[in-house]
Amino acid sequence: MKLSKTNYLIYRGCGKNAWVRIHRPDIFKKYPLSAFEEGIIETGNEVDILARQLFPGGVFVEDRYDFEYTKKLVEEKNLVIYQPVFETEKYQIACDIVVWNKDTEKYDLYEVKASNSGEDKKKKDELYTQDIAFQYIVLKDSGVPIGKLYLTRLNVEYVRNGDLNINEFFTKEDFTERVLENEDLVREEMQMAYDYLFQEDEPAGHCDCITKGRNGHCTTFEYSNPDVPKYSVHDISRIGLSKRKLEELIDSGIYDILDVPEDMKLSDKQLNQIEVARSREDIIEREEIQSFLDTIEYPIAFFDYETFPSAIPRFDGYSPYNQIPFQFSVHVLDKPKGELTHEEFIYTGEGNPDVPVIEALQKLIPGKGSVIVWYKSFEMSRNKELGKRNPAFETFLSSLNDRIIDLEDPFKDQFYVHPEFKGKTSIKYILPALVPELSYKELDIQEGGTASNTWNRIVTGEYSEEEAGRQIKNLLKYCELDTFAMVEIFKFLQRVV
Ligand code: SF4
């Protein structure tokens, strides 16, 4: 029984989750990885492989358990080793890259992360320090001469122009000092993690997320807290931001949202959510809905993008993780009770989709009237980025943004509250409550993460021609439903006023 770095890092996030991962894989793997999680893993692998070009000509340790082979490579002082594996009596690691430093006669360690250098820096740097410290301790204890410790991640300021410049794309930050400062602390924590994770008996009682809002829960919450109902106090909108209130409820043994005391001090929005859950009756603010509808001008274009966030910029003008807009759908309602038409566009060629997408927008979106989207900051940000990369179209894209109206707003503002919204305003909650006959469930692609990954697989040639054709149809159907759903929700609002 050896503790891997992965399990140690999961333990740092949540001990119970790591225990379940090791001892109850049946529970831990009960839910398949989401498309989003799969995408993160694929991106991580892609970036790891690319980072090897920083130190070309290395030897790759293919088997993650071939400790003897790694030992031999280290003894031979191989200059560069990719994915070497090491173990001590209790711990084991697979490093990303180690490089022999002829001056110091030691190996320097390079830990590769597929994250942006600017992203959530303080929190991430703390985590990466622990990550590298775990490796440093195992390397040191297994007798490897170890020198500098580097973190290699994606340079947020890098903008591609021509061939990818590996040395500019990756940053190399020296973490040696902060790792050494934390060595004793991490050693202690590794021992605690080891003792906790290899105890035979399952840690008893609720897990720590019992006092966190639903967004913070992992997939094993239900298993660890079987007495908490599916729709619980954890689902009260933004309750995760009021930890004290949630603790108060839990300490009083109140789990069901219906049991929240009537005199509890909560925001109006939270109280509305609880009220409709109890009464099973919708809240409808007709005047406010009418005022919202009055801001919309015909012809109305119901519009939605699909995009792919590429960690490695594929085209000129792109930085790490910029979204590539590759598809859109637009339903157009020309006048009140008028004709509804549908247009769509998808780019599956090898080049940069920017200009083909913009030209299709110019052709297919009416030159006047409102453009209705769901969660406008997403579509507006894509238009801004497209304009920045393609200045010739900046005026057009900015005028498009001037016409955007967010159909999520009346739900965010609670002009309409339905018990089945359950405090959420995503279209995936609003649609089934208001228009139950329309559903994503019959579609092969049911959410944006899968759409994104599917497009990537098409353009990187992972599918046969036949399969790619089938998947393109799936993408078109999915995006079409996104905009048709908005049409039906819009008509629903018109009916209720
Ligand atoms: S729900 Fe939270 S506390 Fe419970 S196991 Fe998952 S991450 Fe840990």
Short mmCIF file of C-alpha atoms and ligand atoms in Angstrom, two decimals:
data_model
loop_
_atom_site.label_atom_id
_atom_site.label_comp_id
_atom_site.label_asym_id
_atom_site.label_seq_id
_atom_site.Cartn_x
_atom_site.Cartn_y
_atom_site.Cartn_z
CA MET A 1 0.00 0.00 0.00
CA LYS A 2 1.73 3.11 -1.25
CA LEU A 3 0.38 6.61 -1.29
CA SER A 4 0.54 8.24 -4.72
CA LYS A 5 0.87 11.96 -5.28
CA THR A 6 -2.58 11.99 -6.88
CA ASN A 7 -4.24 10.50 -3.80
CA TYR A 8 -2.27 12.82 -1.53
CA LEU A 9 -3.50 15.86 -3.47
CA ILE A 10 -7.09 14.57 -3.43
CA TYR A 11 -6.69 14.02 0.33
CA ARG A 12 -5.61 17.65 0.73
CA GLY A 13 -8.86 18.71 -0.98
CA CYS A 14 -10.94 16.16 0.92
CA GLY A 15 -9.79 13.18 3.00
CA LYS A 16 -13.08 11.31 2.74
CA ASN A 17 -13.14 11.62 -1.04
CA ALA A 18 -9.61 10.19 -1.27
CA TRP A 19 -10.55 7.35 1.13
CA VAL A 20 -13.57 6.44 -1.02
CA ARG A 21 -11.39 6.57 -4.16
CA ILE A 22 -8.97 4.02 -2.67
CA HIS A 23 -11.32 1.72 -0.76
CA ARG A 24 -14.62 2.01 -2.63
CA PRO A 25 -13.77 2.44 -6.32
CA ASP A 26 -17.26 1.08 -7.10
CA ILE A 27 -18.74 4.19 -5.47
CA PHE A 28 -16.08 6.60 -6.66
CA LYS A 29 -16.48 5.55 -10.29
CA LYS A 30 -20.26 5.19 -10.12
CA TYR A 31 -20.66 8.29 -12.25
CA PRO A 32 -18.68 8.38 -15.50
CA LEU A 33 -16.39 11.36 -16.01
CA SER A 34 -18.18 14.35 -17.50
CA ALA A 35 -17.11 15.59 -20.92
CA PHE A 36 -15.59 18.58 -19.13
CA GLU A 37 -13.47 16.32 -16.88
CA GLU A 38 -12.44 14.17 -19.85
CA GLY A 39 -11.42 17.34 -21.67
CA ILE A 40 -9.21 18.38 -18.75
CA ILE A 41 -7.42 15.01 -18.79
CA GLU A 42 -6.92 15.09 -22.57
CA THR A 43 -5.60 18.65 -22.38
CA GLY A 44 -3.23 17.72 -19.54
CA ASN A 45 -1.77 14.87 -21.60
CA GLU A 46 -1.42 17.05 -24.69
CA VAL A 47 0.41 19.76 -22.75
CA ASP A 48 2.69 17.21 -21.01
CA ILE A 49 3.77 15.82 -24.36
CA LEU A 50 4.32 19.28 -25.85
CA ALA A 51 6.43 20.39 -22.85
CA ARG A 52 8.91 17.58 -23.62
CA GLN A 53 10.00 19.67 -26.62
CA LEU A 54 11.56 22.08 -24.10
CA PHE A 55 14.11 19.33 -23.44
CA PRO A 56 14.28 17.24 -26.61
CA GLY A 57 15.88 13.82 -26.95
CA GLY A 58 14.90 12.41 -23.55
CA VAL A 59 14.12 8.82 -22.58
CA PHE A 60 10.46 8.04 -21.89
CA VAL A 61 9.49 5.68 -19.05
CA GLU A 62 6.34 4.17 -20.46
CA ASP A 63 5.38 1.86 -17.60
CA ARG A 64 4.25 3.89 -14.60
CA TYR A 65 5.43 1.10 -12.28
CA ASP A 66 8.85 0.43 -13.83
CA PHE A 67 10.85 1.75 -10.86
CA GLU A 68 13.84 -0.44 -11.72
CA TYR A 69 14.15 0.99 -15.24
CA THR A 70 14.00 4.55 -13.88
CA LYS A 71 16.65 3.66 -11.30
CA LYS A 72 18.91 2.41 -14.06
CA LEU A 73 18.39 5.57 -16.14
CA VAL A 74 19.23 7.75 -13.14
CA GLU A 75 22.33 5.72 -12.30
CA GLU A 76 23.47 6.13 -15.91
CA LYS A 77 22.90 9.89 -15.52
CA ASN A 78 20.66 10.07 -18.59
CA LEU A 79 20.40 13.73 -19.52
CA VAL A 80 16.64 13.98 -19.85
CA ILE A 81 14.03 11.52 -18.56
CA TYR A 82 10.30 11.89 -19.29
CA GLN A 83 7.83 10.53 -16.74
CA PRO A 84 10.38 8.79 -14.45
CA VAL A 85 8.83 6.90 -11.54
CA PHE A 86 10.17 6.61 -7.99
CA GLU A 87 9.07 5.01 -4.76
CA THR A 88 9.92 4.81 -1.10
CA GLU A 89 8.52 2.46 1.52
CA LYS A 90 5.24 4.42 1.72
CA TYR A 91 5.04 6.73 -1.27
CA GLN A 92 5.29 6.70 -5.03
CA ILE A 93 5.48 9.34 -7.76
CA ALA A 94 5.63 9.80 -11.52
CA CYS A 95 7.44 13.06 -12.35
CA ASP A 96 6.94 14.94 -15.60
CA ILE A 97 10.54 15.69 -16.62
CA VAL A 98 13.92 15.48 -14.89
CA VAL A 99 16.99 17.04 -16.49
CA TRP A 100 20.62 16.33 -15.53
CA ASN A 101 22.45 19.52 -14.65
CA LYS A 102 26.13 19.05 -15.47
CA ASP A 103 27.18 22.03 -13.37
CA THR A 104 25.54 20.92 -10.14
CA GLU A 105 25.73 17.16 -10.85
CA LYS A 106 22.09 16.93 -9.84
CA TYR A 107 18.75 16.41 -11.53
CA ASP A 108 16.47 19.43 -11.91
CA LEU A 109 12.76 18.66 -11.73
CA TYR A 110 10.17 20.20 -14.08
CA GLU A 111 6.53 19.81 -13.06
CA VAL A 112 4.26 20.60 -16.04
CA LYS A 113 0.81 22.07 -15.48
CA ALA A 114 -1.75 22.81 -18.17
CA SER A 115 -2.95 25.89 -16.33
CA ASN A 116 -2.57 29.54 -17.23
CA SER A 117 0.19 31.47 -15.47
CA GLY A 118 -2.26 34.22 -14.46
CA GLU A 119 -5.11 32.05 -13.24
CA ASP A 120 -6.03 32.09 -9.53
CA LYS A 121 -2.30 32.37 -8.86
CA LYS A 122 -2.12 32.49 -5.06
CA LYS A 123 -4.35 29.47 -4.48
CA LYS A 124 -2.82 27.47 -7.29
CA ASP A 125 0.76 28.25 -6.28
CA GLU A 126 0.07 26.90 -2.81
CA LEU A 127 -1.27 23.69 -4.31
CA TYR A 128 1.66 23.39 -6.73
CA THR A 129 4.11 23.91 -3.88
CA GLN A 130 2.58 20.90 -2.07
CA ASP A 131 2.62 18.92 -5.31
CA ILE A 132 6.31 19.58 -5.99
CA ALA A 133 7.22 19.13 -2.31
CA PHE A 134 5.68 15.63 -2.34
CA GLN A 135 7.88 14.76 -5.34
CA TYR A 136 10.96 16.37 -3.81
CA ILE A 137 10.60 14.34 -0.60
CA VAL A 138 10.22 11.05 -2.48
CA LEU A 139 13.17 11.88 -4.77
CA LYS A 140 15.35 12.88 -1.83
CA ASP A 141 14.40 9.83 0.24
CA SER A 142 15.05 7.47 -2.64
CA GLY A 143 18.59 8.82 -3.02
CA VAL A 144 18.22 10.81 -6.26
CA PRO A 145 20.58 13.81 -6.37
CA ILE A 146 18.03 16.60 -6.77
CA GLY A 147 18.78 20.24 -7.54
CA LYS A 148 16.34 22.91 -8.70
CA LEU A 149 12.57 22.47 -8.68
CA TYR A 150 10.65 24.20 -11.46
CA LEU A 151 7.01 24.71 -12.30
CA THR A 152 6.26 24.89 -16.02
CA ARG A 153 2.86 26.26 -17.05
CA LEU A 154 1.20 28.17 -19.87
CA ASN A 155 2.15 31.80 -20.38
CA VAL A 156 -1.12 33.74 -20.22
CA GLU A 157 0.45 36.59 -22.17
CA TYR A 158 1.55 34.46 -25.09
CA VAL A 159 -0.18 35.27 -28.39
CA ARG A 160 0.48 32.92 -31.25
CA ASN A 161 1.96 34.43 -34.38
CA GLY A 162 3.12 31.85 -36.91
CA ASP A 163 4.68 28.63 -35.57
CA LEU A 164 4.14 27.91 -31.88
CA ASN A 165 7.14 29.23 -29.95
CA ILE A 166 7.58 26.62 -27.22
CA ASN A 167 9.96 28.69 -25.14
CA GLU A 168 7.60 31.66 -25.06
CA PHE A 169 4.47 29.54 -24.65
CA PHE A 170 5.69 27.82 -21.46
CA THR A 171 6.86 29.65 -18.36
CA LYS A 172 9.55 28.17 -16.09
CA GLU A 173 9.26 29.32 -12.48
CA ASP A 174 11.73 28.38 -9.80
CA PHE A 175 9.80 26.84 -6.86
CA THR A 176 12.88 25.51 -5.06
CA GLU A 177 12.89 27.96 -2.18
CA ARG A 178 9.22 27.75 -1.32
CA VAL A 179 9.29 23.95 -1.55
CA LEU A 180 12.25 23.72 0.84
CA GLU A 181 10.49 26.08 3.24
CA ASN A 182 7.50 23.72 3.27
CA GLU A 183 9.37 20.42 3.39
CA ASP A 184 8.79 19.62 7.06
CA LEU A 185 5.15 20.59 6.92
CA VAL A 186 4.50 18.46 3.84
CA ARG A 187 6.37 15.50 5.37
CA GLU A 188 4.06 15.67 8.36
CA GLU A 189 0.99 15.97 6.18
CA MET A 190 2.09 13.03 4.01
CA GLN A 191 2.28 10.84 7.12
CA MET A 192 -1.16 12.02 8.27
CA ALA A 193 -2.60 11.34 4.81
CA TYR A 194 -1.01 7.88 4.82
CA ASP A 195 -2.49 6.98 8.21
CA TYR A 196 -5.93 8.32 7.33
CA LEU A 197 -6.15 6.81 3.87
CA PHE A 198 -4.95 3.33 4.79
CA GLN A 199 -7.20 2.91 7.81
CA GLU A 200 -9.40 -0.11 7.12
CA ASP A 201 -12.58 1.29 8.65
CA GLU A 202 -14.43 3.95 6.81
CA PRO A 203 -14.28 7.40 8.49
CA ALA A 204 -17.69 7.64 10.17
CA GLY A 205 -20.38 10.31 9.91
CA HIS A 206 -21.22 13.03 7.42
CA CYS A 207 -18.44 14.28 5.21
CA ASP A 208 -17.26 17.91 5.46
CA CYS A 209 -19.44 19.12 2.57
CA ILE A 210 -22.46 18.78 4.83
CA THR A 211 -21.85 22.47 5.56
CA LYS A 212 -21.09 23.53 1.97
CA GLY A 213 -23.45 24.56 -0.83
CA ARG A 214 -24.29 22.07 -3.59
CA ASN A 215 -21.70 23.47 -6.01
CA GLY A 216 -18.89 22.37 -3.71
CA HIS A 217 -20.02 18.73 -3.49
CA CYS A 218 -18.32 15.86 -5.27
CA THR A 219 -20.17 12.90 -6.77
CA THR A 220 -19.84 10.85 -3.57
CA PHE A 221 -21.84 13.29 -1.43
CA GLU A 222 -24.98 11.16 -1.60
CA TYR A 223 -23.05 8.05 -0.52
CA SER A 224 -21.43 9.79 2.46
CA ASN A 225 -24.61 11.58 3.56
CA PRO A 226 -27.46 9.12 2.89
CA ASP A 227 -29.86 10.93 5.24
CA VAL A 228 -29.77 14.15 3.18
CA PRO A 229 -32.65 14.36 0.67
CA LYS A 230 -31.93 15.01 -3.03
CA TYR A 231 -33.40 18.54 -2.86
CA SER A 232 -31.95 19.83 0.37
CA VAL A 233 -30.90 23.01 2.19
CA HIS A 234 -27.64 22.75 0.21
CA ASP A 235 -29.62 23.70 -2.91
CA ILE A 236 -30.78 27.04 -1.55
CA SER A 237 -29.44 29.55 -4.04
CA ARG A 238 -26.04 31.00 -2.94
CA ILE A 239 -26.29 29.36 0.49
CA GLY A 240 -22.65 28.27 0.09
CA LEU A 241 -21.74 31.95 0.52
CA SER A 242 -23.53 32.09 3.90
CA LYS A 243 -21.67 29.28 5.65
CA ARG A 244 -22.96 30.34 9.07
CA LYS A 245 -26.60 29.97 8.03
CA LEU A 246 -26.01 26.59 6.48
CA GLU A 247 -24.20 25.45 9.64
CA GLU A 248 -27.12 26.68 11.72
CA LEU A 249 -29.53 24.53 9.70
CA ILE A 250 -27.30 21.46 9.77
CA ASP A 251 -26.63 21.81 13.51
CA SER A 252 -30.40 21.85 14.05
CA GLY A 253 -30.73 18.66 12.02
CA ILE A 254 -32.59 20.45 9.18
CA TYR A 255 -31.71 18.94 5.81
CA ASP A 256 -34.91 19.14 3.79
CA ILE A 257 -35.51 22.49 2.07
CA LEU A 258 -39.17 22.25 3.12
CA ASP A 259 -38.17 22.23 6.79
CA VAL A 260 -36.34 25.59 6.79
CA PRO A 261 -37.86 27.65 9.66
CA GLU A 262 -40.18 30.37 8.38
CA ASP A 263 -38.49 33.04 10.51
CA MET A 264 -34.99 32.30 9.26
CA LYS A 265 -33.26 35.40 7.86
CA LEU A 266 -32.58 34.70 4.19
CA SER A 267 -32.49 36.88 1.06
CA ASP A 268 -35.74 37.53 -0.83
CA LYS A 269 -34.57 35.29 -3.65
CA GLN A 270 -33.81 32.45 -1.26
CA LEU A 271 -37.18 32.89 0.46
CA ASN A 272 -38.97 32.82 -2.91
CA GLN A 273 -37.22 29.57 -3.78
CA ILE A 274 -38.34 27.98 -0.52
CA GLU A 275 -41.85 29.38 -0.82
CA VAL A 276 -42.46 27.81 -4.26
CA ALA A 277 -40.94 24.53 -3.06
CA ARG A 278 -43.54 24.49 -0.24
CA SER A 279 -46.57 25.80 -2.11
CA ARG A 280 -45.75 24.13 -5.46
CA GLU A 281 -47.14 27.31 -7.00
CA ASP A 282 -45.21 29.55 -9.39
CA ILE A 283 -44.36 33.16 -8.60
CA ILE A 284 -45.17 35.34 -11.64
CA GLU A 285 -44.34 39.07 -11.72
CA ARG A 286 -46.41 39.94 -14.80
CA GLU A 287 -45.58 43.65 -14.97
CA GLU A 288 -41.85 43.04 -14.75
CA ILE A 289 -42.02 40.33 -17.39
CA GLN A 290 -43.95 42.69 -19.67
CA SER A 291 -41.35 45.45 -19.16
CA PHE A 292 -38.62 42.97 -20.08
CA LEU A 293 -40.50 41.85 -23.21
CA ASP A 294 -41.04 45.49 -24.21
CA THR A 295 -37.27 45.93 -24.60
CA ILE A 296 -37.17 43.29 -27.36
CA GLU A 297 -37.39 44.42 -30.99
CA TYR A 298 -38.38 42.45 -34.09
CA PRO A 299 -37.00 40.75 -36.07
CA ILE A 300 -35.70 38.71 -33.14
CA ALA A 301 -32.64 36.50 -33.61
CA PHE A 302 -32.32 33.75 -30.99
CA PHE A 303 -28.62 33.03 -31.05
CA ASP A 304 -26.09 30.59 -29.55
CA TYR A 305 -22.39 29.80 -30.07
CA GLU A 306 -20.56 26.52 -29.54
CA THR A 307 -16.86 26.91 -28.79
CA PHE A 308 -13.72 24.95 -27.94
CA PRO A 309 -11.23 26.26 -25.34
CA SER A 310 -7.85 25.21 -26.72
CA ALA A 311 -5.04 25.19 -24.14
CA ILE A 312 -2.50 25.22 -26.97
CA PRO A 313 -3.31 28.13 -29.29
CA ARG A 314 -3.99 26.70 -32.73
CA PHE A 315 -4.19 29.88 -34.78
CA ASP A 316 -2.61 33.32 -35.01
CA GLY A 317 -4.01 35.82 -32.51
CA TYR A 318 -4.99 33.11 -30.01
CA SER A 319 -3.63 32.82 -26.45
CA PRO A 320 -3.79 29.75 -24.14
CA TYR A 321 -7.39 28.67 -23.48
CA ASN A 322 -8.98 31.27 -25.75
CA GLN A 323 -12.32 29.91 -26.92
CA ILE A 324 -12.55 28.99 -30.61
CA PRO A 325 -16.10 29.73 -31.83
CA PHE A 326 -16.77 26.99 -34.39
CA GLN A 327 -20.56 26.82 -34.66
CA PHE A 328 -23.73 28.78 -34.14
CA SER A 329 -27.46 28.42 -34.51
CA VAL A 330 -29.96 31.20 -35.05
CA HIS A 331 -33.76 31.11 -35.07
CA VAL A 332 -35.35 34.26 -36.45
CA LEU A 333 -38.86 35.45 -35.62
CA ASP A 334 -39.63 38.20 -38.10
CA LYS A 335 -42.69 39.76 -36.40
CA PRO A 336 -45.20 39.06 -33.59
CA LYS A 337 -46.90 35.74 -34.41
CA GLY A 338 -44.76 35.75 -37.55
CA GLU A 339 -42.79 33.06 -39.30
CA LEU A 340 -39.95 31.29 -37.49
CA THR A 341 -36.93 30.41 -39.63
CA HIS A 342 -33.76 28.58 -38.68
CA GLU A 343 -30.18 29.05 -39.88
CA GLU A 344 -26.99 27.38 -38.73
CA PHE A 345 -23.28 27.26 -39.38
CA ILE A 346 -20.50 24.88 -38.41
CA TYR A 347 -16.83 24.98 -39.38
CA THR A 348 -15.01 21.66 -39.54
CA GLY A 349 -12.10 22.57 -41.79
CA GLU A 350 -8.43 22.54 -40.80
CA GLY A 351 -7.85 26.29 -40.59
CA ASN A 352 -8.96 29.13 -38.36
CA PRO A 353 -12.78 29.34 -38.17
CA ASP A 354 -12.80 33.07 -37.20
CA VAL A 355 -13.47 34.65 -40.59
CA PRO A 356 -15.87 31.95 -41.90
CA VAL A 357 -17.85 32.27 -38.64
CA ILE A 358 -17.99 36.08 -38.85
CA GLU A 359 -19.00 36.02 -42.53
CA ALA A 360 -21.77 33.53 -41.72
CA LEU A 361 -22.95 35.79 -38.88
CA GLN A 362 -23.11 38.73 -41.29
CA LYS A 363 -25.15 36.66 -43.72
CA LEU A 364 -27.50 34.87 -41.34
CA ILE A 365 -28.29 37.32 -38.53
CA PRO A 366 -30.73 40.12 -39.50
CA GLY A 367 -29.10 43.57 -39.63
CA LYS A 368 -31.59 44.99 -37.14
CA GLY A 369 -33.73 43.85 -34.21
CA SER A 370 -32.79 42.16 -30.95
CA VAL A 371 -30.35 39.28 -30.58
CA ILE A 372 -31.49 37.03 -27.76
CA VAL A 373 -29.02 34.77 -25.99
CA TRP A 374 -28.85 32.88 -22.70
CA TYR A 375 -26.09 34.13 -20.35
CA LYS A 376 -24.98 37.07 -22.46
CA SER A 377 -21.49 37.51 -21.07
CA PHE A 378 -20.43 34.33 -22.90
CA GLU A 379 -21.63 35.32 -26.38
CA MET A 380 -20.56 38.96 -25.92
CA SER A 381 -17.05 37.96 -24.85
CA ARG A 382 -16.69 35.73 -27.92
CA ASN A 383 -17.77 38.63 -30.18
CA LYS A 384 -15.29 40.97 -28.50
CA GLU A 385 -12.45 38.47 -28.91
CA LEU A 386 -13.38 37.81 -32.54
CA GLY A 387 -13.34 41.58 -33.16
CA LYS A 388 -9.97 41.98 -31.47
CA ARG A 389 -8.42 39.23 -33.56
CA ASN A 390 -10.12 40.45 -36.74
CA PRO A 391 -10.20 44.27 -36.60
CA ALA A 392 -11.85 44.54 -40.03
CA PHE A 393 -15.01 43.11 -38.44
CA GLU A 394 -14.81 44.86 -35.07
CA THR A 395 -17.55 47.40 -35.84
CA PHE A 396 -19.96 44.70 -37.00
CA LEU A 397 -19.32 42.52 -33.94
CA SER A 398 -19.62 45.41 -31.55
CA SER A 399 -22.96 46.43 -33.11
CA LEU A 400 -24.11 42.83 -32.68
CA ASN A 401 -23.26 43.08 -28.99
CA ASP A 402 -25.23 46.33 -28.72
CA ARG A 403 -28.35 44.40 -29.74
CA ILE A 404 -27.92 41.46 -27.34
CA ILE A 405 -30.59 40.81 -24.69
CA ASP A 406 -30.21 38.08 -22.10
CA LEU A 407 -33.24 35.79 -21.78
CA GLU A 408 -31.81 34.49 -18.51
CA ASP A 409 -32.36 37.92 -16.87
CA PRO A 410 -36.09 37.58 -16.03
CA PHE A 411 -35.28 34.29 -14.30
CA LYS A 412 -32.22 35.67 -12.51
CA ASP A 413 -34.38 38.59 -11.35
CA GLN A 414 -37.07 36.10 -10.30
CA PHE A 415 -39.85 37.62 -12.41
CA TYR A 416 -40.82 33.97 -12.79
CA VAL A 417 -40.05 31.29 -10.18
CA HIS A 418 -41.07 27.67 -10.65
CA PRO A 419 -40.57 24.93 -8.00
CA GLU A 420 -38.64 22.83 -10.53
CA PHE A 421 -36.05 25.56 -11.15
CA LYS A 422 -34.67 24.57 -7.74
CA GLY A 423 -32.86 27.88 -7.38
CA LYS A 424 -31.05 27.56 -10.73
CA THR A 425 -31.32 29.71 -13.85
CA SER A 426 -29.52 27.55 -16.38
CA ILE A 427 -31.58 26.76 -19.48
CA LYS A 428 -31.18 23.06 -18.61
CA TYR A 429 -33.42 23.71 -15.54
CA ILE A 430 -35.77 26.35 -16.98
CA LEU A 431 -36.68 24.49 -20.19
CA PRO A 432 -38.00 21.21 -18.69
CA ALA A 433 -40.02 23.16 -16.11
CA LEU A 434 -41.68 25.52 -18.60
CA VAL A 435 -41.69 23.49 -21.82
CA PRO A 436 -41.57 19.83 -20.70
CA GLU A 437 -42.30 18.52 -24.19
CA LEU A 438 -38.88 19.81 -25.35
CA SER A 439 -35.93 17.87 -24.03
CA TYR A 440 -32.22 17.33 -24.53
CA LYS A 441 -32.56 13.76 -23.30
CA GLU A 442 -33.21 12.28 -26.74
CA LEU A 443 -30.09 13.89 -28.23
CA ASP A 444 -26.70 12.17 -28.59
CA ILE A 445 -25.06 15.43 -27.48
CA GLN A 446 -26.80 16.91 -24.43
CA GLU A 447 -24.46 19.59 -23.12
CA GLY A 448 -21.80 22.08 -24.19
CA GLY A 449 -18.76 20.16 -22.89
CA THR A 450 -19.57 17.14 -25.07
CA ALA A 451 -20.24 19.43 -28.06
CA SER A 452 -16.87 21.03 -27.57
CA ASN A 453 -14.96 17.73 -27.30
CA THR A 454 -16.84 16.26 -30.26
CA TRP A 455 -15.83 19.14 -32.52
CA ASN A 456 -12.22 18.78 -31.41
CA ARG A 457 -12.29 15.08 -32.29
CA ILE A 458 -13.73 15.86 -35.72
CA VAL A 459 -11.13 18.48 -36.64
CA THR A 460 -8.18 16.51 -35.24
CA GLY A 461 -9.18 13.51 -37.40
CA GLU A 462 -10.05 11.15 -34.55
CA TYR A 463 -13.24 9.99 -36.29
CA SER A 464 -13.69 8.10 -39.54
CA GLU A 465 -15.30 10.16 -42.31
CA GLU A 466 -18.61 8.41 -41.70
CA GLU A 467 -18.50 8.94 -37.93
CA ALA A 468 -17.46 12.58 -38.38
CA GLY A 469 -20.52 13.10 -40.62
CA ARG A 470 -22.76 11.57 -37.96
CA GLN A 471 -21.23 13.71 -35.22
CA ILE A 472 -21.62 16.90 -37.27
CA LYS A 473 -25.35 16.15 -37.48
CA ASN A 474 -25.43 15.61 -33.70
CA LEU A 475 -23.71 18.97 -33.13
CA LEU A 476 -26.17 20.74 -35.40
CA LYS A 477 -29.16 19.16 -33.64
CA TYR A 478 -27.80 20.12 -30.21
CA CYS A 479 -27.13 23.76 -31.06
CA GLU A 480 -30.48 24.05 -32.86
CA LEU A 481 -32.28 22.90 -29.73
CA ASP A 482 -30.43 25.54 -27.68
CA THR A 483 -31.91 28.34 -29.77
CA PHE A 484 -35.30 26.68 -30.28
CA ALA A 485 -35.54 26.29 -26.50
CA MET A 486 -35.10 30.07 -26.19
CA VAL A 487 -37.87 30.64 -28.75
CA GLU A 488 -40.25 28.46 -26.73
CA ILE A 489 -39.29 30.07 -23.40
CA PHE A 490 -39.80 33.51 -24.96
CA LYS A 491 -43.26 32.45 -26.21
CA PHE A 492 -44.06 31.06 -22.78
CA LEU A 493 -43.28 34.44 -21.19
CA GLN A 494 -45.46 36.15 -23.78
CA ARG A 495 -48.33 33.83 -22.86
CA VAL A 496 -48.16 34.41 -19.12
CA VAL A 497 -48.32 38.22 -19.16
S1 SF4 B 1 -18.92 15.74 -0.91
FE1 SF4 B 1 -17.25 17.07 -0.24
S2 SF4 B 1 -16.61 16.41 1.79
FE2 SF4 B 1 -17.90 14.83 0.87
S3 SF4 B 1 -16.46 13.41 -0.02
FE3 SF4 B 1 -17.05 14.84 -1.62
S4 SF4 B 1 -15.58 16.52 -1.56
FE4 SF4 B 1 -15.39 15.34 0.34
#
